[in-house]
CSV table of C-alpha atoms and ligand atoms in Angstrom, one decimal:
chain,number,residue,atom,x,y,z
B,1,UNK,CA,0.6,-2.0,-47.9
B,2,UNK,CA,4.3,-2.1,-48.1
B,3,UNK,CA,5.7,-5.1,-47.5
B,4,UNK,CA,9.3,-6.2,-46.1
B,5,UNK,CA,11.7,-8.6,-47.3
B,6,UNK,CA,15.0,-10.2,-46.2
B,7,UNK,CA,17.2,-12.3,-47.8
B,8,UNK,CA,20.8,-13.9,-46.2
B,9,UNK,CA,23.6,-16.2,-47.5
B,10,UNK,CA,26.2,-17.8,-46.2
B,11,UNK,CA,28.6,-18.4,-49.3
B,12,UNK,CA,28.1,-20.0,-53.3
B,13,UNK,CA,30.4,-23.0,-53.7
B,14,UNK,CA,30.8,-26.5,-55.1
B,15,UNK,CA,28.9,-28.4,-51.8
B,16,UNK,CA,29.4,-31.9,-52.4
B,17,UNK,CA,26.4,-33.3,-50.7
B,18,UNK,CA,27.5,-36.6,-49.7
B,19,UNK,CA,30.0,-35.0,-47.5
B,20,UNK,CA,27.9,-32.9,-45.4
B,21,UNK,CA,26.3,-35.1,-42.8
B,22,UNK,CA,22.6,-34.3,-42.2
B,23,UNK,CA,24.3,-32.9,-38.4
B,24,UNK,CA,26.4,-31.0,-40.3
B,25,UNK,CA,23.8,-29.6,-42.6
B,26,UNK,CA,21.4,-28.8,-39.5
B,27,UNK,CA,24.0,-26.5,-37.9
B,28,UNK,CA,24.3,-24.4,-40.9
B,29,UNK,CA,20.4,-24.5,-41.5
B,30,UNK,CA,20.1,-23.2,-38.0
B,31,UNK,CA,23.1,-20.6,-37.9
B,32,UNK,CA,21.4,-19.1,-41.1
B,33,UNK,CA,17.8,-19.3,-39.5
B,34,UNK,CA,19.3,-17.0,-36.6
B,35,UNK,CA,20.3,-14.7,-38.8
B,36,UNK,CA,17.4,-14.5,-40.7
B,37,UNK,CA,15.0,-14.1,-37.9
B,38,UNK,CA,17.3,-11.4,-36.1
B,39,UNK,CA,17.4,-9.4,-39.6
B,40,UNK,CA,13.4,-9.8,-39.7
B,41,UNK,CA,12.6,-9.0,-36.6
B,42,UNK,CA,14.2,-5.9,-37.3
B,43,UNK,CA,12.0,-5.3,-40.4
B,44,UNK,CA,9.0,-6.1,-38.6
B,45,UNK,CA,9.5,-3.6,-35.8
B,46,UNK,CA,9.8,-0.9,-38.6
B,47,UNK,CA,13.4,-0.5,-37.9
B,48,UNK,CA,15.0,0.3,-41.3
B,49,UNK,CA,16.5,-2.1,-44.1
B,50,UNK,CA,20.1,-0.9,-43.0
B,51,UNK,CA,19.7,-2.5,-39.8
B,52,UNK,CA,18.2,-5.6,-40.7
B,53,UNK,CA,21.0,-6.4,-43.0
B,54,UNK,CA,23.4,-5.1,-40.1
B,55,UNK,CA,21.9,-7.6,-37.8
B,56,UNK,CA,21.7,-10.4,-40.1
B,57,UNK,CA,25.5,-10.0,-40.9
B,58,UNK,CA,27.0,-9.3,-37.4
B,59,UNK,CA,25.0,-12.8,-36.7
B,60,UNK,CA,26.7,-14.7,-39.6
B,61,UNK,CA,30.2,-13.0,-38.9
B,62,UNK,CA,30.0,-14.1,-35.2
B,63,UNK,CA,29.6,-17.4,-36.3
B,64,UNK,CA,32.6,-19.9,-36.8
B,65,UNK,CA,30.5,-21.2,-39.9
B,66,UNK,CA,31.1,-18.7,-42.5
B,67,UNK,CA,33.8,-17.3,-43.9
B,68,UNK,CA,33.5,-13.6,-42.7
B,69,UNK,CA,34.7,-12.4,-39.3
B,70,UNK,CA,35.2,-15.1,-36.7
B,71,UNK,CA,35.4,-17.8,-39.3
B,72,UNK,CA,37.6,-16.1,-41.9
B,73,UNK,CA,40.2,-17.9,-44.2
B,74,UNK,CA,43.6,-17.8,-43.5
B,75,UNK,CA,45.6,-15.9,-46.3
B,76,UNK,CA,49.1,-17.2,-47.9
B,77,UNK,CA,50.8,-15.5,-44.7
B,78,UNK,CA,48.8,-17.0,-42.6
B,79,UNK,CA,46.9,-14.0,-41.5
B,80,UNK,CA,43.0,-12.9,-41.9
B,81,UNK,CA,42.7,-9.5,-43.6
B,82,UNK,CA,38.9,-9.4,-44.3
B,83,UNK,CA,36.5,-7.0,-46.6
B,84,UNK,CA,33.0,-5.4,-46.0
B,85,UNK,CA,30.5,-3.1,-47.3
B,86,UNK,CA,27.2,-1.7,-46.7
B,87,UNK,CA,25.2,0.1,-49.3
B,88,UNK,CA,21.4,2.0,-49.0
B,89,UNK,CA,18.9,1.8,-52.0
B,90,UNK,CA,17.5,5.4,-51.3
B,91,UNK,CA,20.1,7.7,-50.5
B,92,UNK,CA,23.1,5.2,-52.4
B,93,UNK,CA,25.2,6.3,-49.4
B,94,UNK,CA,27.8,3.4,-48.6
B,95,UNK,CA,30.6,2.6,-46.8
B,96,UNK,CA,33.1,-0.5,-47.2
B,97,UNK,CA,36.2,-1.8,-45.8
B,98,UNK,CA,39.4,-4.1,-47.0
B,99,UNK,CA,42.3,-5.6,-46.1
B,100,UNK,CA,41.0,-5.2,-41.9
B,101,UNK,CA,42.7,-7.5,-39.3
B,102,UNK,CA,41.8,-8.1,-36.1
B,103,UNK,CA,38.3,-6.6,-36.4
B,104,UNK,CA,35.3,-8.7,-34.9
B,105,UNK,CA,32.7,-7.2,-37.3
B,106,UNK,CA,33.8,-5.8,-40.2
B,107,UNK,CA,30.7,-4.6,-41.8
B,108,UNK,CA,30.3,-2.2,-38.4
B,109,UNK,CA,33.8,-0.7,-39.5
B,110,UNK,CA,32.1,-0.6,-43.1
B,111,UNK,CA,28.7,1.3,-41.7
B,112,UNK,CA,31.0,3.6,-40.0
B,113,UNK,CA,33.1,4.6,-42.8
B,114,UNK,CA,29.3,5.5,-44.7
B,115,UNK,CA,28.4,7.4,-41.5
B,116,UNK,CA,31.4,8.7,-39.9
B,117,UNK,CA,33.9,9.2,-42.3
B,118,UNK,CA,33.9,11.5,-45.5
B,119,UNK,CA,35.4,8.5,-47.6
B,120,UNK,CA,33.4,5.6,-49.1
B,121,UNK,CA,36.0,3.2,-49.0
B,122,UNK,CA,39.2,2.5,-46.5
B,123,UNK,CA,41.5,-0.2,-47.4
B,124,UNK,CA,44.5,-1.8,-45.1
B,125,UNK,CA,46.6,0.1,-43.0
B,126,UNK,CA,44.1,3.4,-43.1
B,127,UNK,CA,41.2,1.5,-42.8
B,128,UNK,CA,42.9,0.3,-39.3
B,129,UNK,CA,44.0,3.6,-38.4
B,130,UNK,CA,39.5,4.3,-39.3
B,131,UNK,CA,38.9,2.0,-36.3
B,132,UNK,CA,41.5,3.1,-34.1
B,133,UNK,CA,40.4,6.3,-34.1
B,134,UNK,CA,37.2,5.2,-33.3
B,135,UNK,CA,38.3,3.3,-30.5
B,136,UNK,CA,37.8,-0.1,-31.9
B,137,UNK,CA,39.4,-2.5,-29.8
B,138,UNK,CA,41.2,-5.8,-32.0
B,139,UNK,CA,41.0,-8.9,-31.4
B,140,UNK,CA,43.9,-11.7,-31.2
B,141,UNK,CA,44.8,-14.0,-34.3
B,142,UNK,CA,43.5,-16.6,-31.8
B,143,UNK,CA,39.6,-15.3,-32.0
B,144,UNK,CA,40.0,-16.2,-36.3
B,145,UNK,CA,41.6,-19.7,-35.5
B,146,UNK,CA,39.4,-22.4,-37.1
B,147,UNK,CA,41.1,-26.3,-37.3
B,148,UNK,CA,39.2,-26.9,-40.7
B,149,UNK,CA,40.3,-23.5,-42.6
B,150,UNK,CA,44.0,-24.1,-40.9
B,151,UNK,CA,44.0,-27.3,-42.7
B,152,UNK,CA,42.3,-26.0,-45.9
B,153,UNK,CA,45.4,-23.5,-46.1
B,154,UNK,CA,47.9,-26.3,-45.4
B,155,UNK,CA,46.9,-27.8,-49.0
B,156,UNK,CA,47.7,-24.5,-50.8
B,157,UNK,CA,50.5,-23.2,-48.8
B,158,UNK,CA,53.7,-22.8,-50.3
B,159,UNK,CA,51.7,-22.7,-53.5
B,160,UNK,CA,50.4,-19.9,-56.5
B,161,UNK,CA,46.6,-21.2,-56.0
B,162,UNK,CA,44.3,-19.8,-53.8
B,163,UNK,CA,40.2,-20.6,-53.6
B,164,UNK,CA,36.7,-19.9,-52.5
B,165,UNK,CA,36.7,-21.7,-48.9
B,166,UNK,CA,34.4,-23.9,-50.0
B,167,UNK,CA,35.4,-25.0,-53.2
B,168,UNK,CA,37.9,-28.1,-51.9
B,169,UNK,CA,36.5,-31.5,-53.0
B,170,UNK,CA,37.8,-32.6,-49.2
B,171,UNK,CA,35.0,-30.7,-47.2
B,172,UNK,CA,33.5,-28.1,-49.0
B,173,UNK,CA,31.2,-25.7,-47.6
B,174,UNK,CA,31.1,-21.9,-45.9
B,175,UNK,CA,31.4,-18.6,-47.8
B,176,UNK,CA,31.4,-15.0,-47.5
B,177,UNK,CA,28.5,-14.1,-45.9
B,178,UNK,CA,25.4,-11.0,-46.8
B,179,UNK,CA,22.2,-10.1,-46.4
B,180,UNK,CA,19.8,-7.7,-48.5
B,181,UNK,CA,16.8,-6.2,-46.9
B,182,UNK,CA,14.1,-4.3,-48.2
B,183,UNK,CA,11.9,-2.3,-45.1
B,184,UNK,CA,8.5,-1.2,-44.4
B,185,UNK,CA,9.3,2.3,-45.6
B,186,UNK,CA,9.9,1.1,-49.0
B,187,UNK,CA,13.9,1.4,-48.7
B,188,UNK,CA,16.6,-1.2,-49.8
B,189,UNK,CA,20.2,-2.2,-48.6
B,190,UNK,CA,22.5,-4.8,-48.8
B,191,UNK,CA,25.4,-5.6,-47.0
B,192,UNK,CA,28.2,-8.1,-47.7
B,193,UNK,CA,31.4,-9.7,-45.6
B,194,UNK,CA,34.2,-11.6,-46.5
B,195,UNK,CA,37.5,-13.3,-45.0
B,196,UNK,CA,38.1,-13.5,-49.3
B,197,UNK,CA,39.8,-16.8,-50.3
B,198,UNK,CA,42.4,-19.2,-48.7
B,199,UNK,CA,46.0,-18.5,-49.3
B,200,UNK,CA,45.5,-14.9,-51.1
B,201,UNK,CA,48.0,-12.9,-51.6
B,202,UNK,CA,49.8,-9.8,-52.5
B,203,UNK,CA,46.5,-7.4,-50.6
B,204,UNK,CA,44.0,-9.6,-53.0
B,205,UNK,CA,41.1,-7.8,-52.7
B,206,UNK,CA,37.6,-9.5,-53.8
B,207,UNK,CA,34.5,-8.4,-54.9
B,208,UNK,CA,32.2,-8.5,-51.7
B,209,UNK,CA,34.1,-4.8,-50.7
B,210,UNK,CA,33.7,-3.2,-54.4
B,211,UNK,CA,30.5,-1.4,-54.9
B,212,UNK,CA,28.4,-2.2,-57.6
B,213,UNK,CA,30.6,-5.9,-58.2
B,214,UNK,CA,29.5,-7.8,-55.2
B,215,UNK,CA,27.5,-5.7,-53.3
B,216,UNK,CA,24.8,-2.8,-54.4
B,217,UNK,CA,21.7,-1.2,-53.4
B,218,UNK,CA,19.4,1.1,-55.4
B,219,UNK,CA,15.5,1.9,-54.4
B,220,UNK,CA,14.8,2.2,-58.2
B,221,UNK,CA,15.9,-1.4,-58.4
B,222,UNK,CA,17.1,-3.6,-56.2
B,223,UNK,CA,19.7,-4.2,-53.3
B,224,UNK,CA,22.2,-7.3,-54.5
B,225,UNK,CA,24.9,-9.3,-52.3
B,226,UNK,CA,27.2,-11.7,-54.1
B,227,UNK,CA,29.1,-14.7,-53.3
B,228,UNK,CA,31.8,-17.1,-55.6
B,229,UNK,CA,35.3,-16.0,-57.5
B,230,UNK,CA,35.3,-12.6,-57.1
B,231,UNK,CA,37.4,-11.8,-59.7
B,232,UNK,CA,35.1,-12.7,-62.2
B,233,UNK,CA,32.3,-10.6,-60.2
B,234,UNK,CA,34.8,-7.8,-60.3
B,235,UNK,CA,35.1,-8.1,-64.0
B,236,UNK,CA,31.9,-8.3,-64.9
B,237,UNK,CA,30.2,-5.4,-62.1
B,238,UNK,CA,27.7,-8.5,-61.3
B,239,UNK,CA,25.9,-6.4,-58.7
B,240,UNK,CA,25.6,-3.1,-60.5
B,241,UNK,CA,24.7,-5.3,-63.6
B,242,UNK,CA,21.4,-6.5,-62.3
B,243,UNK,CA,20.4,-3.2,-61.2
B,244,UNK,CA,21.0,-1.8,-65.0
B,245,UNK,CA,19.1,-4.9,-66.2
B,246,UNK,CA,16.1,-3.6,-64.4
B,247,UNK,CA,16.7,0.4,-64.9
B,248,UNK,CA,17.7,0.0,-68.3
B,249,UNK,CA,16.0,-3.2,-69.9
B,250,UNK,CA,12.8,-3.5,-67.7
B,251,UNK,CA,13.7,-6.6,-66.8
B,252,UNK,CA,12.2,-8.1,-63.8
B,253,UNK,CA,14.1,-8.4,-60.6
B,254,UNK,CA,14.2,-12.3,-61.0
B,255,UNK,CA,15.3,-12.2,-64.9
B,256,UNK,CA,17.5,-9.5,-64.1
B,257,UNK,CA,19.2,-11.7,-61.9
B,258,UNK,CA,19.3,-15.1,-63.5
B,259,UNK,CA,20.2,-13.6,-66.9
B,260,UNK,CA,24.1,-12.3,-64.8
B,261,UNK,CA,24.6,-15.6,-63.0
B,262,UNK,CA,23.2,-17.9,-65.1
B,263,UNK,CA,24.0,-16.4,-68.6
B,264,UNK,CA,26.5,-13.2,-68.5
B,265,UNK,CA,29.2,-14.7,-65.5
B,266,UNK,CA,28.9,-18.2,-67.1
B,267,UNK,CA,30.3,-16.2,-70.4
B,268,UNK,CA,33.6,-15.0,-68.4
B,269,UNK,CA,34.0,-18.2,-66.6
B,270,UNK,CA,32.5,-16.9,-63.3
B,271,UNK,CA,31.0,-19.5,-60.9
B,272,UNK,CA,28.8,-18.0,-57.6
B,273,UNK,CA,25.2,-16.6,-56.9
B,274,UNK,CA,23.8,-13.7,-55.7
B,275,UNK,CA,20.9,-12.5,-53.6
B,276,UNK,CA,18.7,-9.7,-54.6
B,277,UNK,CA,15.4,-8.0,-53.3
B,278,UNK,CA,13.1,-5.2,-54.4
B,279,UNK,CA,11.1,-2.3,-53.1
B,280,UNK,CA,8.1,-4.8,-53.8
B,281,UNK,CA,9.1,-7.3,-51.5
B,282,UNK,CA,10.6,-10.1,-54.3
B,283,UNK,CA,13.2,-12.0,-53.5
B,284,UNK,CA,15.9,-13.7,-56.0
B,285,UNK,CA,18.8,-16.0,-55.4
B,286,UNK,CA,20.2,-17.9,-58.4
B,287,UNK,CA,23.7,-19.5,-58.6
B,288,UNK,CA,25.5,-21.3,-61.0
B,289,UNK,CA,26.9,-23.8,-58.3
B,290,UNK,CA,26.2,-27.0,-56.6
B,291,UNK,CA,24.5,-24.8,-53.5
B,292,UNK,CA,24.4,-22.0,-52.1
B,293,UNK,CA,23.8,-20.9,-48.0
B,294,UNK,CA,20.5,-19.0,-48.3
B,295,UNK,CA,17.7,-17.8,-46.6
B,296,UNK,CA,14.8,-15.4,-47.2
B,297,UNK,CA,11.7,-14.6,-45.3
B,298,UNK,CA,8.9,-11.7,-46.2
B,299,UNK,CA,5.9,-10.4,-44.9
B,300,UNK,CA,4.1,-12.3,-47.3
B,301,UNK,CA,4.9,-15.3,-45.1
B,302,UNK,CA,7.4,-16.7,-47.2
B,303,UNK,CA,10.2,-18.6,-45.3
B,304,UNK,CA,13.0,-20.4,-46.9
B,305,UNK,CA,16.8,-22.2,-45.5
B,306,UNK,CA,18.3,-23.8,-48.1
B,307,UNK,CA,21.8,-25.0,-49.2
B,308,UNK,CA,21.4,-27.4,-52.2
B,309,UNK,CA,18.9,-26.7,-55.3
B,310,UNK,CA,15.7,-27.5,-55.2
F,1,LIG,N1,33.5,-13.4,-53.3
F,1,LIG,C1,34.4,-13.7,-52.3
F,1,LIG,C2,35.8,-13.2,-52.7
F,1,LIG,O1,36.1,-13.4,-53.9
F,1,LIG,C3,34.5,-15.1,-51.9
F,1,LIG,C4,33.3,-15.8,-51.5
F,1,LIG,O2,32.2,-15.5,-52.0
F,1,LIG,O3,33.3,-16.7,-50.7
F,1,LIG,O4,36.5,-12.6,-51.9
């Protein structure tokens, strides 16, 4: 029988563990566990892989937590301009957005370019002009406002740097957020969402938007969604790269993946993880990091939360 699959994260980063307090370390267990279960349960109705990795996202952008949607980083002007995109293994339609403001749910602006759009990907000002004529209504500056990212941007301010969210030594934790499914049909998708990193500038766009870099799904392979410096997962098409692992090399999906983030991003400097599933249900989530915010549960009645390694 076909099994299903579902894998979530919640952002790669240096997670110091001594300053997560086990409180702390519960909320974020339990924010991904939502997310998880609401992406599963869509899997085990037979709904399809695109809208369990839907679910599972909206969840983890509504959430205050991650970097993505409500608890997006604030960028060198002091804005939020976030990126999304959404991918499907069998017919490699996609859709992805960048450089959004104001948007609750980015990665349902990203489904609608895929669906209702002729483009594949809509960046800034046309990307908002996307959702207006779609009626999306926008949110204040207010509904983005979180006390720990406004001080995370007060350290780099005025300054050339910019980082992963939850790289700072001070409190270090959050990340972009995705989820990859694979459904009872045999189908794969992955979807991926991302406020980017504090105190970008000049329209930085990251990886998590740019298909086949952070974000990638192929039913002859595997669906892949990618957290950590995006540039170096720009440069080295980390998503895309699993995928031609497998097609190319007949690597399994678990070498395919470790070999990218543990070996080949290393090689450029690169530090993140990944999740990745396949049509047969396997689930892998290395990262060269302290941690990552991960989850994965299957009809084989495997169920995991994790943030640190094992
Ligand atoms: N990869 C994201 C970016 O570079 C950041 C992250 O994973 O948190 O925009």
């Amino acid at each position: 029988m076909q099994p299903c699959a579902i894998a979530i994260h919640g952002g790669a980063g240096t997670l110091v563990k001594g300053m997560m307090t086990p409180e702390k370390e519960r909320g974020y267990k339990k924010a991904l566990e939502i997310a998880l279960e609401r992406g599963y349960f869509v899997l085990e109705q037979g709904g399809t892989a695109t809208e369990a990795v839907m679910q599972a996202v909206m969840e983890l952008e509504d959430s205050p937590l991650f970097n993505a949607g409500k608890g997006s980083v604030f960028t060198a002007d002091g804005t939020h301009e976030m990126d999304a995109a959404i991918m499907e293994g069998n017919t490699l339609n996609a859709g992805a957005v960048s450089l959004v403001t104001g948007i609750k749910n980015p990665i349902v602006l990203a489904r609608d370019v895929m669906e209702k759009s002729e483009h594949v990907f809509l960046a800034g000002e046309g990307a908002m002009k996307f959702a207006s004529s779609l009626d999306y209504s926008l949110l204040d500056e207010s509904y983005f406002y979180d006390a720990l990212r406004f001080q995370q941007w007060q350290e780099l301010k005025g300054t050339d740097a910019f980082q992963l969210d939850h790289s700072s030594k001070k409190d270090s934790k959050f990340g972009t957020v995705g989820a990859v499914a694979c459904d009872l049909h045999g189908n794969l998708a992955a979807a991926t969402s991302t406020g980017g990193m504090t105190n970008k500038r000049f329209g930085r766009i990251g990886d998590s938007p740019v298909l086949g870099a952070g974000n990638y799904a192929n039913n002859k392979t595997c669906a892949v969604s990618c957290t950590g410096s995006g540039e170096f997962f720009i440069r080295g098409v980390v998503a895309y790269d699993v995928s031609c692992l497998m097609e190319y090399k007949g690597l399994t999906l678990n070498e395919a993946a470790r070999e990218v983030i543990e070996k080949r991003l290393l090689d450029i400097g690169g530090d993140g993880g990944l999740i990745a599933v396949d049509v047969h249900g396997n689930i892998s989530m290395p990262f060269n990091t302290e941690g990552m915010y991960r989850a994965s549960k299957t009809s084989f009645g495997d169920q995991t939360v994790q943030i640190y390694s094992n």
